[in-house]
XYZ file of C-alpha atoms in Angstrom:
504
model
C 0.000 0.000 0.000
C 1.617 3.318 -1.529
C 1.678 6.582 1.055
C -1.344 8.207 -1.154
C -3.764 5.282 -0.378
C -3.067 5.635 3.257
C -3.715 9.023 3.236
C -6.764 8.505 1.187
C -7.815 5.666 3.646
C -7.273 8.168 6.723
C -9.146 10.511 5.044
C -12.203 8.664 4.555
C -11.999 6.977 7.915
C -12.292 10.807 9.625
C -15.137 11.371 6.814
C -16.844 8.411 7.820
C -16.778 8.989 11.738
C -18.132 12.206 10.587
C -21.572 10.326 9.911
C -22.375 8.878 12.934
C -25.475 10.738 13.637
C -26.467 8.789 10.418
C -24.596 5.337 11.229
C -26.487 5.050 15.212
C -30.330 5.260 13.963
C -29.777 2.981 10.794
C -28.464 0.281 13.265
C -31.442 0.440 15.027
C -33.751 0.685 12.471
C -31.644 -2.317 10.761
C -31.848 -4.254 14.024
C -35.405 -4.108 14.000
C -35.563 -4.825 10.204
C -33.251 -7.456 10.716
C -35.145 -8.902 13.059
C -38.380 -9.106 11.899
C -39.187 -11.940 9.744
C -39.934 -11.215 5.686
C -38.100 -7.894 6.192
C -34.850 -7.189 4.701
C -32.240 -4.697 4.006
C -33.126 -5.190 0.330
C -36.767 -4.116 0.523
C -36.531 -1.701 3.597
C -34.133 0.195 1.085
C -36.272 0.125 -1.899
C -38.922 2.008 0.366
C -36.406 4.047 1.655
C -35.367 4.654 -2.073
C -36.352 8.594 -2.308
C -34.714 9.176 0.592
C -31.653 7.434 -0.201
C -31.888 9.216 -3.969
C -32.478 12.737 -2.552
C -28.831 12.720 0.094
C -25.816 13.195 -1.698
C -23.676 9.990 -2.474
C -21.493 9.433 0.160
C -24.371 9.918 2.582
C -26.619 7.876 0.679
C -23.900 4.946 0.574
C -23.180 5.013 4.676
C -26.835 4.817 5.164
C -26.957 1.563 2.942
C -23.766 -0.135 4.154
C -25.047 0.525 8.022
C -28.106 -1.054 7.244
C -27.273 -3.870 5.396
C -24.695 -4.616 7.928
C -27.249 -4.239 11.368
C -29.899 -5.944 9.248
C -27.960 -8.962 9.208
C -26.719 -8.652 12.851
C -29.952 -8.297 13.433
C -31.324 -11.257 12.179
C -29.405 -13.094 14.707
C -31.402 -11.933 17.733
C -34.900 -13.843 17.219
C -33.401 -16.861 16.007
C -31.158 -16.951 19.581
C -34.379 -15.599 21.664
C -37.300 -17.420 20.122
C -36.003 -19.476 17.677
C -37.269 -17.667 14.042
C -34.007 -16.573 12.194
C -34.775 -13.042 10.526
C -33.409 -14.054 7.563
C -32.010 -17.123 5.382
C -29.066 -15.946 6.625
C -29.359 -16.841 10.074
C -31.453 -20.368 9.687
C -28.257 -22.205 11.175
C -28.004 -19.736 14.284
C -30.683 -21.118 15.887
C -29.465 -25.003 15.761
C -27.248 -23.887 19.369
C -27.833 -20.329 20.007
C -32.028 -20.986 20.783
C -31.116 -24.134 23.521
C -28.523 -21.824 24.746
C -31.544 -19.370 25.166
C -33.506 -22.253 26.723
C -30.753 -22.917 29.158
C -31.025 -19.266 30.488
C -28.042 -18.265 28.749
C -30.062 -15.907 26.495
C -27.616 -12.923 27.455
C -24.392 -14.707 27.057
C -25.942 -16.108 23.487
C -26.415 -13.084 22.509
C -23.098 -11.406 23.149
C -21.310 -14.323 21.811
C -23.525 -13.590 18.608
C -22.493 -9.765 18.649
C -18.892 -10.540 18.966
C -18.777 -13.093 16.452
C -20.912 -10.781 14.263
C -18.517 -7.272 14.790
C -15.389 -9.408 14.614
C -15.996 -11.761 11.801
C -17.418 -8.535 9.551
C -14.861 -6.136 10.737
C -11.994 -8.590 9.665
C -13.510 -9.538 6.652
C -13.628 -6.289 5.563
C -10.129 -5.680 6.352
C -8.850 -8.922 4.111
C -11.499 -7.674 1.407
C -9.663 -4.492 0.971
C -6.344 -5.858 1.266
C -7.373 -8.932 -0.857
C -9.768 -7.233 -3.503
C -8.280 -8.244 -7.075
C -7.419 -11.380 -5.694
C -11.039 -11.847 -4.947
C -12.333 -10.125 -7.637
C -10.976 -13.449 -10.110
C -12.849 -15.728 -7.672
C -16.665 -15.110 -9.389
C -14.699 -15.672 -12.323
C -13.198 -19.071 -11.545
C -16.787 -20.469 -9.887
C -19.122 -22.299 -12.418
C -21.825 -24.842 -12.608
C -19.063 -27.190 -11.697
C -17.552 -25.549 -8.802
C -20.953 -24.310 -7.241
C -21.851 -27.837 -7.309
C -19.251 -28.843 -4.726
C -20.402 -25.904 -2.434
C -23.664 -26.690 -2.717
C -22.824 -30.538 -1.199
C -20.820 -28.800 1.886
C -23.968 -27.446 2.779
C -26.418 -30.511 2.053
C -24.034 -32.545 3.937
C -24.806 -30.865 6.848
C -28.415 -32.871 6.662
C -26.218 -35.690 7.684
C -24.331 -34.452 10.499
C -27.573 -33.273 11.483
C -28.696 -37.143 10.903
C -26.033 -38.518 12.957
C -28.733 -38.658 16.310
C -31.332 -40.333 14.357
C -29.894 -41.490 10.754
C -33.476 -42.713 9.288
C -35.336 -39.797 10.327
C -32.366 -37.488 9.838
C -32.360 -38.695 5.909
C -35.661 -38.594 5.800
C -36.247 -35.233 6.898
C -33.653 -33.975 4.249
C -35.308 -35.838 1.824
C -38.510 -34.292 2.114
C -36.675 -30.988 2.300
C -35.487 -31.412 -1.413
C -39.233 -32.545 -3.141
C -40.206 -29.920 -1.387
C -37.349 -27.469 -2.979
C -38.106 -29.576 -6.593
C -41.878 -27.960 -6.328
C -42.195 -25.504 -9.032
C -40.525 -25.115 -13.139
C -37.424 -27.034 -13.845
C -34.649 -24.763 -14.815
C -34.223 -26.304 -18.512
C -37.779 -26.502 -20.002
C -39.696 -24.822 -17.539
C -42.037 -28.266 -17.125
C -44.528 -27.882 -13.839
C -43.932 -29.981 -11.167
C -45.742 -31.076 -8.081
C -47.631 -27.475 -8.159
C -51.535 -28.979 -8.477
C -52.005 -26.126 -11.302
C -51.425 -23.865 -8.111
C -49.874 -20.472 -9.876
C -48.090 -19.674 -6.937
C -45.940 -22.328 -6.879
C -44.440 -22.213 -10.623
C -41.751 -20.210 -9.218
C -40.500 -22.633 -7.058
C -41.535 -22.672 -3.167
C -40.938 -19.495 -1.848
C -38.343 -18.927 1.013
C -39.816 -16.847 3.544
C -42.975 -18.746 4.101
C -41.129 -22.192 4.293
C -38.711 -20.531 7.076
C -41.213 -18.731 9.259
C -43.198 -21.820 9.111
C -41.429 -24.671 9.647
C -38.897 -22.024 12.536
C -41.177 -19.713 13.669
C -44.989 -21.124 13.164
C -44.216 -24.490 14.472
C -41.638 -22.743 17.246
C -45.130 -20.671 18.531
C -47.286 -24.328 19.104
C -44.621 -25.665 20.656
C -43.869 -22.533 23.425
C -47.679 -22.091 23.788
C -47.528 -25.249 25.788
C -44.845 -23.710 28.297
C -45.098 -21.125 30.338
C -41.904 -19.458 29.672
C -39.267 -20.475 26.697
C -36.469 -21.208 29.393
C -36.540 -24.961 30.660
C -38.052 -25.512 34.559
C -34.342 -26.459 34.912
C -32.608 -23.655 33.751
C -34.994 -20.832 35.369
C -34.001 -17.422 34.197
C -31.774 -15.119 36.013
C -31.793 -11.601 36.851
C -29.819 -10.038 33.803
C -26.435 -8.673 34.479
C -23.474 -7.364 32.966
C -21.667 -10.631 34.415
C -23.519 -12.773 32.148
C -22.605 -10.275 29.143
C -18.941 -10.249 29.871
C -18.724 -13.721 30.375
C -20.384 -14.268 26.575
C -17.734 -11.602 25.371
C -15.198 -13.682 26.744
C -16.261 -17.236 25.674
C -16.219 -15.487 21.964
C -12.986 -13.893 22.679
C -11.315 -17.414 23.601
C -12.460 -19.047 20.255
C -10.961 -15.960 18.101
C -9.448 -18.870 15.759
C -13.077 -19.901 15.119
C -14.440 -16.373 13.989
C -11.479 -16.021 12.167
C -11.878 -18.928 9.799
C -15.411 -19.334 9.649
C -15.591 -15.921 8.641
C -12.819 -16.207 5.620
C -15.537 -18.583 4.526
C -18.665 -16.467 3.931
C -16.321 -14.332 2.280
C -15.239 -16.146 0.085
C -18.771 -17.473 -0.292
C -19.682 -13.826 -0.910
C -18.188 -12.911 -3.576
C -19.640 -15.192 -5.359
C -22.667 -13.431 -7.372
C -25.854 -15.144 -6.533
C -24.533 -17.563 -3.089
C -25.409 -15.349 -0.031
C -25.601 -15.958 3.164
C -27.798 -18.930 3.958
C -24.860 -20.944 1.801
C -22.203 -19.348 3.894
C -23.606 -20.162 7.077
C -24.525 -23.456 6.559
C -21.380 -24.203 5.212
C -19.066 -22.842 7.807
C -21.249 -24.851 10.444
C -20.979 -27.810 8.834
C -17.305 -27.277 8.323
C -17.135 -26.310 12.093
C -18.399 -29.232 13.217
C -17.096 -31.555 11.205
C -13.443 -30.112 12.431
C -14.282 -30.025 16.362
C -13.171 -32.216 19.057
C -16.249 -32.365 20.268
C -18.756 -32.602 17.509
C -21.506 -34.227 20.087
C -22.062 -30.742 21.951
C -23.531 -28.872 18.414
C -27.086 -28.861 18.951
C -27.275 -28.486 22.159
C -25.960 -25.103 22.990
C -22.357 -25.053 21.849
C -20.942 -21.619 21.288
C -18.798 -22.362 18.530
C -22.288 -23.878 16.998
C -23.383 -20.046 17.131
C -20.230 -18.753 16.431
C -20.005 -20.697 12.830
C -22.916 -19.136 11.188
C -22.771 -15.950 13.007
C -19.392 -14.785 11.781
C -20.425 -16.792 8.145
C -22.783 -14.715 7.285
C -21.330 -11.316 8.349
C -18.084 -12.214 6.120
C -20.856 -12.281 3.394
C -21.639 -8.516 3.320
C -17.443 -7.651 2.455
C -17.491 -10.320 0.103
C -20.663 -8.759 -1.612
C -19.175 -5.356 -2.161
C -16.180 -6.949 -3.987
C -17.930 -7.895 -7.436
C -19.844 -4.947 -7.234
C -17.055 -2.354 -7.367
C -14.408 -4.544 -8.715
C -16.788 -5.793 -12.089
C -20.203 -3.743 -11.870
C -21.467 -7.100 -10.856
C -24.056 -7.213 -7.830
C -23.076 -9.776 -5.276
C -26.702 -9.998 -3.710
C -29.731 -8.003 -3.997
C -29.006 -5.574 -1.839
C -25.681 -5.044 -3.454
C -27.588 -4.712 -6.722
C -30.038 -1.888 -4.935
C -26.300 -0.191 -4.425
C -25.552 -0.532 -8.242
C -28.903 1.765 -9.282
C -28.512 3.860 -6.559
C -24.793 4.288 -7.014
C -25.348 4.622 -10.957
C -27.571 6.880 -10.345
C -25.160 9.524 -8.826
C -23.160 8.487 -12.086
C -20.863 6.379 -10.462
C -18.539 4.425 -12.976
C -17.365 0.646 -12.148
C -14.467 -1.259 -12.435
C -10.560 -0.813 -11.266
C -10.798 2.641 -12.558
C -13.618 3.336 -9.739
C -10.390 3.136 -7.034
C -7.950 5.601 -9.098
C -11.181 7.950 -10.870
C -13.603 8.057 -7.453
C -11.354 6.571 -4.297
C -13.371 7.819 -1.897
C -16.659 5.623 -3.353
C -14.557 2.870 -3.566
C -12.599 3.117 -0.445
C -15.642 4.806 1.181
C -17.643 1.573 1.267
C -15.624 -0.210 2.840
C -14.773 2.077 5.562
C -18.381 2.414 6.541
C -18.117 -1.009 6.836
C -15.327 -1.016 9.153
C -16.909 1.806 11.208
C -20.706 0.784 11.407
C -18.956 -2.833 12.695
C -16.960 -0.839 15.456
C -20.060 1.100 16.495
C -22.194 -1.622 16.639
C -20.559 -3.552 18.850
C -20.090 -0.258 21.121
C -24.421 -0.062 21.573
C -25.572 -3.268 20.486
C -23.369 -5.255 23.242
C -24.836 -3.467 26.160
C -28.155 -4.064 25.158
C -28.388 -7.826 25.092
C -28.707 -7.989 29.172
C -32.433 -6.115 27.873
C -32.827 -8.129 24.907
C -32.517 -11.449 26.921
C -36.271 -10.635 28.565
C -37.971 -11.287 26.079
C -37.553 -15.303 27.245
C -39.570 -14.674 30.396
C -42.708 -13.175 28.902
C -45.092 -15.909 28.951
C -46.149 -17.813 26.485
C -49.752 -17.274 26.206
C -48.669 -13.512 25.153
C -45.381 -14.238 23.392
C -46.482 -16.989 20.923
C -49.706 -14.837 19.438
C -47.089 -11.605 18.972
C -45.162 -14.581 17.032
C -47.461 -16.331 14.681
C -48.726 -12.479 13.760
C -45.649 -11.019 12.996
C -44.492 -13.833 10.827
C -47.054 -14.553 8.659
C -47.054 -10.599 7.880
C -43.564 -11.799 7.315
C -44.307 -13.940 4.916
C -46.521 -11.773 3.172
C -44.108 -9.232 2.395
C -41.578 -10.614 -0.059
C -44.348 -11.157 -2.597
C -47.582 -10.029 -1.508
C -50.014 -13.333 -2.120
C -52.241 -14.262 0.740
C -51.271 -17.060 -0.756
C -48.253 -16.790 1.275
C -49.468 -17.062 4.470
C -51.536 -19.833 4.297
C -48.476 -21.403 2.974
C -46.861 -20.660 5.893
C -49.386 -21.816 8.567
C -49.339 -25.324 6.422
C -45.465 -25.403 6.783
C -45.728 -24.356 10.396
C -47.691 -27.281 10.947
C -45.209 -29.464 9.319
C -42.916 -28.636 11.342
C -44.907 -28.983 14.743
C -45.571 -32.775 13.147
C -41.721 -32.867 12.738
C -40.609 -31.386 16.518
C -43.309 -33.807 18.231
C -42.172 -36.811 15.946
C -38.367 -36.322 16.585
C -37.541 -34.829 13.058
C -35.399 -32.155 12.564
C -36.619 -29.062 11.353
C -33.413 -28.132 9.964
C -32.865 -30.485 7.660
C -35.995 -30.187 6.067
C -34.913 -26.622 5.652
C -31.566 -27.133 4.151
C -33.335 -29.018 1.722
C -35.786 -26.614 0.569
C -32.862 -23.716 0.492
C -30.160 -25.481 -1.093
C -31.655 -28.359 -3.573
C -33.230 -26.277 -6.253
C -30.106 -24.504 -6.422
C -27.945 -27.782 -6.269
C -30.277 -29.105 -9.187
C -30.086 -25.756 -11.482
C -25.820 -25.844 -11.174
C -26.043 -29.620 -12.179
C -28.602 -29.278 -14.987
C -26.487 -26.831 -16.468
C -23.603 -28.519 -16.059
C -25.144 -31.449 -18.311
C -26.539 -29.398 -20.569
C -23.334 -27.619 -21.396
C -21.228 -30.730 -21.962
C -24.770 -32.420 -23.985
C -25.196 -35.125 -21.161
C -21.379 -35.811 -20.126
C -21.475 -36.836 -16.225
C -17.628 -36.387 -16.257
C -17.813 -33.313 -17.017
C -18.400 -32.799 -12.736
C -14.713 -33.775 -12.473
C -13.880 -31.914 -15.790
C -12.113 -28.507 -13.847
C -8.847 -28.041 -11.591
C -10.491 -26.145 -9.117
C -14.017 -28.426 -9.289
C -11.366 -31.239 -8.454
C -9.395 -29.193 -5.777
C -12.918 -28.945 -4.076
C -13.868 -32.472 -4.693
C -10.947 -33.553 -3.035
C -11.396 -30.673 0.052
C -15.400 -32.099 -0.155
C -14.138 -35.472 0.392
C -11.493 -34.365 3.155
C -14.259 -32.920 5.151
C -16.430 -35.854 5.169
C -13.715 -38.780 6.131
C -11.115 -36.579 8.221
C -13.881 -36.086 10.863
C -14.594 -40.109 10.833
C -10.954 -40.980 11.320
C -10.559 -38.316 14.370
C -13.976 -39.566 15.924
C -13.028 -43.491 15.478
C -9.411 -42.000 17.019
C -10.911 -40.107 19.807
C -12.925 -43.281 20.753
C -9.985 -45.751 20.721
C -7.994 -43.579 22.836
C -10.766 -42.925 25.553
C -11.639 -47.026 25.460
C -10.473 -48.825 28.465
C -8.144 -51.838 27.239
C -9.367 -54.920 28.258
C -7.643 -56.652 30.885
C-alpha cells in the first residue's frame, strides 16, 4: 500500500466517523428490520429509495452499508431468543444459540452472537480491501461445476444433522429437497408437483417455508410452556456478568471467527450464493473439524459462532464484485448498483484511481458501522434477553402475527401465508415426531439450487457426467469435499480408541 492510499484511507476513515449521527439510527432501524421476519435490508431500502436518492452519495452509501450490515446482525437476535431466524441468513443460528436461550443463557448467546458478528465482519472487511483483485478473479473461476461442490458442503450438513437419528435425519432432508423440486425445472420450464397452483411455478418461496417450519411451528410448541427457558434452567436476573462472560467465551475461540468468517467471504463474492450458503457451510465445516462434535445442537458456542461470523463475512465479500466488475453480489448489493449509478458512479478498477473515496468509502463504513455496533448493540443484550420470560400465552400470538405478515411481504399473495401456517404445521408434526426441522430446511434452500448448477452442467457438456470432475479447481474442491467428510470419521473413530479402556 503506496503513502497516497493511506492518506486517502485516513481521510475517509475521519469522513466516515463524521456520519455517525447517520450510522447510530440505521443500526437500530436495521436491528429491527433485521429482526423481523420477511423484512430485509433489500426491501426496507427500496422504500427508503427517495430518501436514499435525494442525500448526496457518500451519505446515501453510509446509510446503505449501516443497514445492510445491522440488518444482518440483526437477524441473529430472534433466532437466539425465540427461535425464528430473521433471515435465510441466520437459519443455522438457531441449531445452538435458541437451547442456549432455553438454558437461560439468552444474554451470554447473545453477546457471543455480537462478537462473532462485529469481529468476523470487521476482519472480513479488512482482508477484502487488502485482498480485492485477488477476490475479484474468484466469481470468475466459480461455475456450474464448482458451485456444485459448495452446494454438497452445505447438504451434507443434513447428515451431520442425521447422525442422532440417521433414518429420520435422511428422511427429513429428503422431504426438504421434493419440497425445494416444487415448481418449473430450470431447462424446459415443465410444472412440477404445483396442483395447477400459480403460486408455486416459481419454485416454493423462502420466507414462508422458514417462518413456518422455525417460527410457526416454534409458537405451538412454546404455547404449551409457560416461559421459553426450561423448569431447569430458570431465568436469572440479567447482568453485565452474564454479558462479559459471553464476550469472553467469543474472545477465547478468536481462531473460530477467524476462519469461519474467511468462509462467507469467500462465499460472498460469489454473485448469486449469499448468506444462507455461507452459514450453513461454515457450520458444517465447524463441526465436522471439532473435538467435540456431540455438543452442536445443544448449545455449543462455537455452533453459534459458525454461522454468526459466516454470514457477516458475506456482506465484504458482496461489495467486492460490485465495485471490482459492476457485478451485484446480492440483492441488496444490486439496490447499491442503481442507486450508485444513479449519482453516475462508474465501475471497475478505474472506480479506485477515478472516485477513491466511493470505492474506499464503502468499505470504511463497513469497518466503522462494525466498530459502532458492537459499542451499543453489546450493552443491550442484558435487555434483549427478557424477552424469554414473557409468557407464552402472550409471546407466541405476537409470534405467529408477525411472521405470517412476514411472509406476506416478499411477494404479496395471501397465498403466502396460508403457505406458511401449512409449513408451520409441518414442522410442529416434525418437533413432536423427533424430526429435525433443519434439515428439512436445508433441503428446501439449497436443492433447487444444487439441481439448477447440475442441470447446467449437463446441458453444457450435452449429457457428459464427467464433465463434474472436468475442472482443476471443481477437483481441488472435490478432493477438500471429500477431506471434510472422512477426516472427521478418522478423528472420531481415534478419539474413541484412545478414551476405550483396554481390556484386561
Amino acid at each position: 500500500m503506496d503513502s497516497s492510499t493511506a492518506s486517502i484511507l485516513v481521510e475517509v476513515f475521519f469522513e466516515t466517523i463524521g456520519y455517525w449521527y447517520i450510522i447510530v439510527p440505521t443500526i437500530l432501524l436495521g436491528l429491527i428490520v433485521g429482526g423481523i421476519p420477511g423484512f430485509s435490508a433489500a426491501n426496507t431500502i427500496i422504500i427508503l429509495m427517495p430518501l436514499t436518492l435525494a442525500l448526496d452519495l457518500q451519505s446515501g452509501l453510509v446509510f446503505m452499508i449501516s443497514l445492510y450490515c445491522s440488518a444482518r446482525m440483526g437477524a441473529g437476535i430472534p433466532a437466539i431468543l425465540v427461535n425464528i431466524p430473521g433471515t435465510a441468513g441466520a437459519a443455522a443460528t438457531p441449531l445452538d444459540g435458541y437451547p442456549m436461550a432455553k438454558q437461560g443463557k439468552g444474554q451470554q448467546a447473545l453477546a457471543i452472537s455480537f462478537v462473532a458478528s462485529c469481529i468476523g465482519g470487521l476482519l472480513t472487511t479488512i482482508i477484502a480491501l487488502a485482498t480485492m483483485p485477488i477476490l475479484a478473479r474468484v466469481g470468475f473461476y466459480m461455475h456450474s461445476v464448482e458451485m456444485i461442490v459448495v452446494m454438497l458442503f452445505g447438504i451434507s450438513l443434513i447428515a451431520s444433522i442425521a447422525a442422532q437419528d440417521m433414518v429420520k435425519g435422511l428422511i427429513a432432508g429428503f422431504l426438504g429437497l421434493m419440497i425445494g423440486s416444487i415448481g418449473t425445472d430450470v431447462v424446459y420450464a415443465t410444472p412440477r408437483g404445483t396442483f395447477g397452483i400459480l403460486e408455486l411455478y416459481d419454485g416454493v418461496p423462502l420466507i414462508p417455508a422458514l417462518v413456518g417450519l422455525f417460527a410457526v411451528s416454534e409458537a405451538f410448541v412454546i404455547i404449551e410452556k409457560r416461559v421459553i427457558v426450561n423448569h431447569d434452567g430458570e431465568p436469572k436476573t440479567p447482568n453485565w456478568g452474564d454479558t462479559f462472560d459471553g464476550v469472553r467465551i467469543a474472545l477465547k475461540r478468536w481462531v473460530h471467527i477467524v476462519w469461519t468468517s474467511i468462509i462467507g467471504l469467500v462465499i460472498g463474492v460469489i454473485p448469486g450464493a449469499g448468506a444462507s450458503i455461507a452459514s450453513f457451510v461454515a457450520y458444517q465445516q465447524s463441526r465436522s473439524f471439532s473435538k467435540t462434535p456431540e455438543l452442536y445442537g445443544t448449545g455449543h458456542p462455537e455452533g453459534l459462532i459458525a454461522p454468526e461470523s459466516a454470514n457477516n463475512g458475506v456482506t465484504s465479500g458482496t461489495l467486492v464484485p460490485l465495485l471490482v466488475l459492476g457485478i451485484p453480489g446480492g440483492a441488496t448489493a444490486a439496490i447499491m448498483l442503481v442507486v450508485m449509478q444513479f449519482h453516475g458512479v462508474s465501475f471497475g478498477p478505474s472506480l479506485f484511481e477515478n472516485q477513491p473515496k466511493v470505492g474506499y468509502g464503502m468499505f470504511m463504513a463497513m469497518a466503522v458501522s462494525y466498530v459502532i455496533m458492537f459499542l451499543t448493540i453489546l450493552p443491550l443484550s442484558r435487555y434483549m434477553s427478557h424477552v424469554t420470560t414473557i409468557p407464552t400465552i402472550y409471546l407466541a400470538p405476537m409470534i405467529i402475527a408477525f411472521t405470517l405478515v412476514g411472509g406476506f411481504v416478499p411477494r404479496e399473495y395471501m397465498f403466502d401465508m396460508y403457505l406458511a401456517l401449512a409449513f408451520g404445521v409441518l414442522g410442529y408434526i416434525a418437533r413432536r415426531t423427533g424430526y429435525h426441522v433443519a434439515a428439512i430446511l436445508i433441503g428446501v434452500i439449497l436443492g433447487p439450487l444444487l439441481e439448477k448448477y447440475f442441470l447446467w452442467s449437463l446441458k453444457k457438456s450435452d449429457g457428459d457426467i464427467m464433465v463434474l470432475f472436468s475442472s482443476t479447481l471443481g477437483n481441488i474442491l472435490w478432493v477438500a469435499f471429500a477431506l471434510s467428510i472422512i477426516l472427521p470419521i478418522v478423528f472420531g473413530m481415534r478419539r474413541k480408541r484412545k478414551f476405550e479402556v483396554p481390556a484386561e
